[in-house]
Amino acid sequence: MASDPDCPFCRKLADPAGWAAEDVVWEFPHSVAVLGPWQFYTGYCVLVCREHATELHHLDGSTRVAYLKEMATLAEAIGGCFRPHKLNYELLGNQVPHLHWHLFPRSIDDPDRLRPVWFALEKADADPAEKTRLETARAHRTMIAALLRERLRADKAPGEPATP
Ligand SMILES: [Zn+2]
């Protein structure tokens, strides 16, 4: 499987302590689901591909399909747990060019709901109060991760739950 020693996600994937265990939601065969920092978007996860690739079309066909299915499985679990008004699916890689989906559940009462989350997150860079607001979940992070694991287990998702 392709890996790049200079890539921060490849290093995290190779290190058993790469992500805090309580933040790892699910170990899929082709990706790892990690609870993201911005839990104002309750259930926000990042789904990191196990293989180092910068573009979806760089993955071989079966890996690509499996990775996309895992993303949809995670999205279904987030949707089922938190009933967002809309899910945002983002595969950017401008900062870390290693395939990773951002799955942002958006709520109807989000004042910025018509815009991508990145405008608010950019403001948070310069404004500690805004940063705190966007990091603060409506439930505790461990509860959010536990709900997602429970849902994925019930949905018989491929792979295994993390064991924090
Ligand atoms: Zn990588």
Coordinates of C-alpha atoms and ligand atoms in Angstrom, one line a residue:
M1 CA 0.0 0.0 0.0
A2 CA 1.4 3.4 -1.0
S3 CA 2.7 5.5 1.9
D4 CA 4.8 8.7 2.0
P5 CA 7.1 9.3 5.0
D6 CA 6.7 13.1 4.7
C7 CA 2.9 13.0 4.8
P8 CA 1.3 13.8 8.2
F9 CA -1.6 11.4 7.6
C10 CA 0.7 8.5 6.6
R11 CA 2.7 9.1 9.7
K12 CA -0.5 9.0 11.9
L13 CA -1.7 5.8 10.1
A14 CA 1.7 4.1 10.8
D15 CA 1.7 5.1 14.5
P16 CA -0.7 3.2 16.8
A17 CA -0.9 6.4 18.9
G18 CA -1.4 8.6 15.8
W19 CA -4.8 9.7 16.8
A20 CA -6.2 9.9 20.3
A21 CA -8.0 6.5 20.8
E22 CA -11.2 8.2 21.9
D23 CA -11.3 10.2 18.7
V24 CA -11.1 7.2 16.4
V25 CA -14.6 6.2 15.6
W26 CA -14.2 3.3 13.2
E27 CA -11.4 1.3 11.6
F28 CA -12.7 0.6 8.1
P29 CA -10.7 -1.8 5.8
H30 CA -9.7 1.2 3.5
S31 CA -10.0 4.2 5.8
V32 CA -10.1 5.4 9.4
A33 CA -12.9 7.6 10.7
V34 CA -11.8 10.2 13.2
L35 CA -14.0 12.6 15.1
G36 CA -13.0 16.1 14.0
P37 CA -12.3 19.1 16.3
W38 CA -15.2 21.3 15.2
Q39 CA -18.1 19.7 17.0
F40 CA -20.4 22.7 16.7
Y41 CA -21.1 20.6 13.6
T42 CA -22.1 17.7 15.8
G43 CA -20.8 14.5 14.4
Y44 CA -18.2 16.1 12.1
C45 CA -15.7 13.4 11.1
V46 CA -12.7 13.1 8.9
L47 CA -12.3 9.8 6.9
V48 CA -8.7 9.2 6.1
C49 CA -7.8 6.8 3.3
R50 CA -5.3 4.1 4.5
E51 CA -3.4 4.5 1.2
H52 CA -1.4 7.6 0.3
A53 CA -3.0 9.1 -2.8
T54 CA -3.6 12.7 -3.6
E55 CA -6.6 12.2 -6.0
L56 CA -9.5 9.7 -6.0
H57 CA -8.5 8.7 -9.6
H58 CA -5.1 7.6 -8.3
L59 CA -6.6 4.8 -6.3
D60 CA -7.1 1.5 -8.2
G61 CA -10.8 0.8 -9.1
S62 CA -11.7 -1.6 -6.3
T63 CA -10.0 0.5 -3.6
R64 CA -11.7 3.6 -4.8
V65 CA -15.1 2.0 -4.8
A66 CA -14.5 0.6 -1.3
Y67 CA -13.3 3.9 0.1
L68 CA -16.4 5.7 -1.4
K69 CA -18.7 3.1 0.1
E70 CA -17.0 3.5 3.5
M71 CA -17.6 7.3 3.2
A72 CA -21.3 6.7 2.4
T73 CA -21.6 4.3 5.3
L74 CA -20.1 6.8 7.7
A75 CA -22.3 9.6 6.3
E76 CA -25.4 7.4 6.8
A77 CA -24.3 6.8 10.5
I78 CA -23.8 10.5 11.1
G79 CA -27.1 11.3 9.4
G80 CA -28.9 8.6 11.5
C81 CA -27.4 9.8 14.8
F82 CA -27.6 13.5 14.5
R83 CA -30.3 14.2 11.8
P84 CA -28.5 17.1 10.2
H85 CA -30.4 19.5 8.0
K86 CA -27.8 18.7 5.3
L87 CA -24.5 16.9 5.2
N88 CA -21.5 18.6 3.5
Y89 CA -19.1 16.2 1.8
E90 CA -15.7 17.7 1.1
L91 CA -12.6 16.1 -0.4
L92 CA -10.1 19.0 -0.6
G93 CA -6.5 18.1 0.3
N94 CA -5.2 21.6 -0.2
Q95 CA -3.4 21.6 3.2
V96 CA -2.7 17.8 3.5
P97 CA -2.7 16.3 0.1
H98 CA -3.6 12.8 1.3
L99 CA -7.2 11.7 0.5
H100 CA -9.5 12.5 3.4
W101 CA -13.2 13.3 3.4
H102 CA -14.6 16.0 5.7
L103 CA -18.2 15.1 6.6
F104 CA -19.8 18.2 8.1
P105 CA -23.4 17.9 9.4
R106 CA -25.1 21.3 9.0
S107 CA -27.9 22.4 11.1
I108 CA -30.8 24.6 10.2
D109 CA -30.0 27.2 12.9
D110 CA -26.4 27.6 11.8
P111 CA -26.1 31.3 10.9
D112 CA -23.7 30.5 8.1
R113 CA -25.6 27.5 6.8
L114 CA -25.6 28.7 3.2
R115 CA -21.8 28.9 3.1
P116 CA -19.1 26.2 3.3
V117 CA -17.9 25.8 6.9
W118 CA -14.4 27.1 6.0
F119 CA -15.5 30.8 6.2
A120 CA -16.4 30.3 9.9
L121 CA -13.3 28.2 10.5
E122 CA -11.1 30.9 9.0
K123 CA -12.7 33.5 11.4
A124 CA -11.9 31.1 14.3
D125 CA -8.2 31.2 13.4
A126 CA -8.1 34.9 14.5
D127 CA -10.9 34.8 17.1
P128 CA -10.5 32.6 20.2
A129 CA -14.2 33.0 21.2
E130 CA -15.3 31.9 17.7
K131 CA -12.8 29.0 17.9
T132 CA -14.3 27.9 21.2
R133 CA -17.8 28.2 19.8
L134 CA -17.0 25.9 16.9
E135 CA -15.1 23.4 19.0
T136 CA -18.0 23.1 21.5
A137 CA -20.4 20.2 20.9
R138 CA -24.0 19.9 22.0
A139 CA -22.9 16.6 23.6
H140 CA -19.7 15.4 25.0
R141 CA -17.1 14.3 22.3
T142 CA -16.9 10.8 23.8
M143 CA -20.7 10.5 23.7
I144 CA -20.7 11.6 20.0
A145 CA -18.1 9.0 19.1
A146 CA -19.8 6.3 21.1
L147 CA -23.2 7.0 19.4
L148 CA -21.5 6.7 16.0
R149 CA -19.7 3.4 16.9
E150 CA -23.0 2.0 18.1
R151 CA -24.7 3.0 14.9
L152 CA -22.0 1.6 12.7
R153 CA -22.0 -1.6 14.7
A154 CA -25.8 -1.9 14.2
D155 CA -25.4 -1.1 10.5
K156 CA -22.8 -3.9 10.3
A157 CA -20.2 -1.6 8.8
P158 CA -17.1 -3.3 7.5
G159 CA -14.1 -3.1 9.8
E160 CA -14.2 -2.6 13.5
P161 CA -14.9 0.0 16.1
A162 CA -12.0 1.7 17.8
T163 CA -11.5 0.6 21.4
P164 CA -10.8 3.7 23.4
Ligands
ZN1 ZN -0.2 10.2 3.0

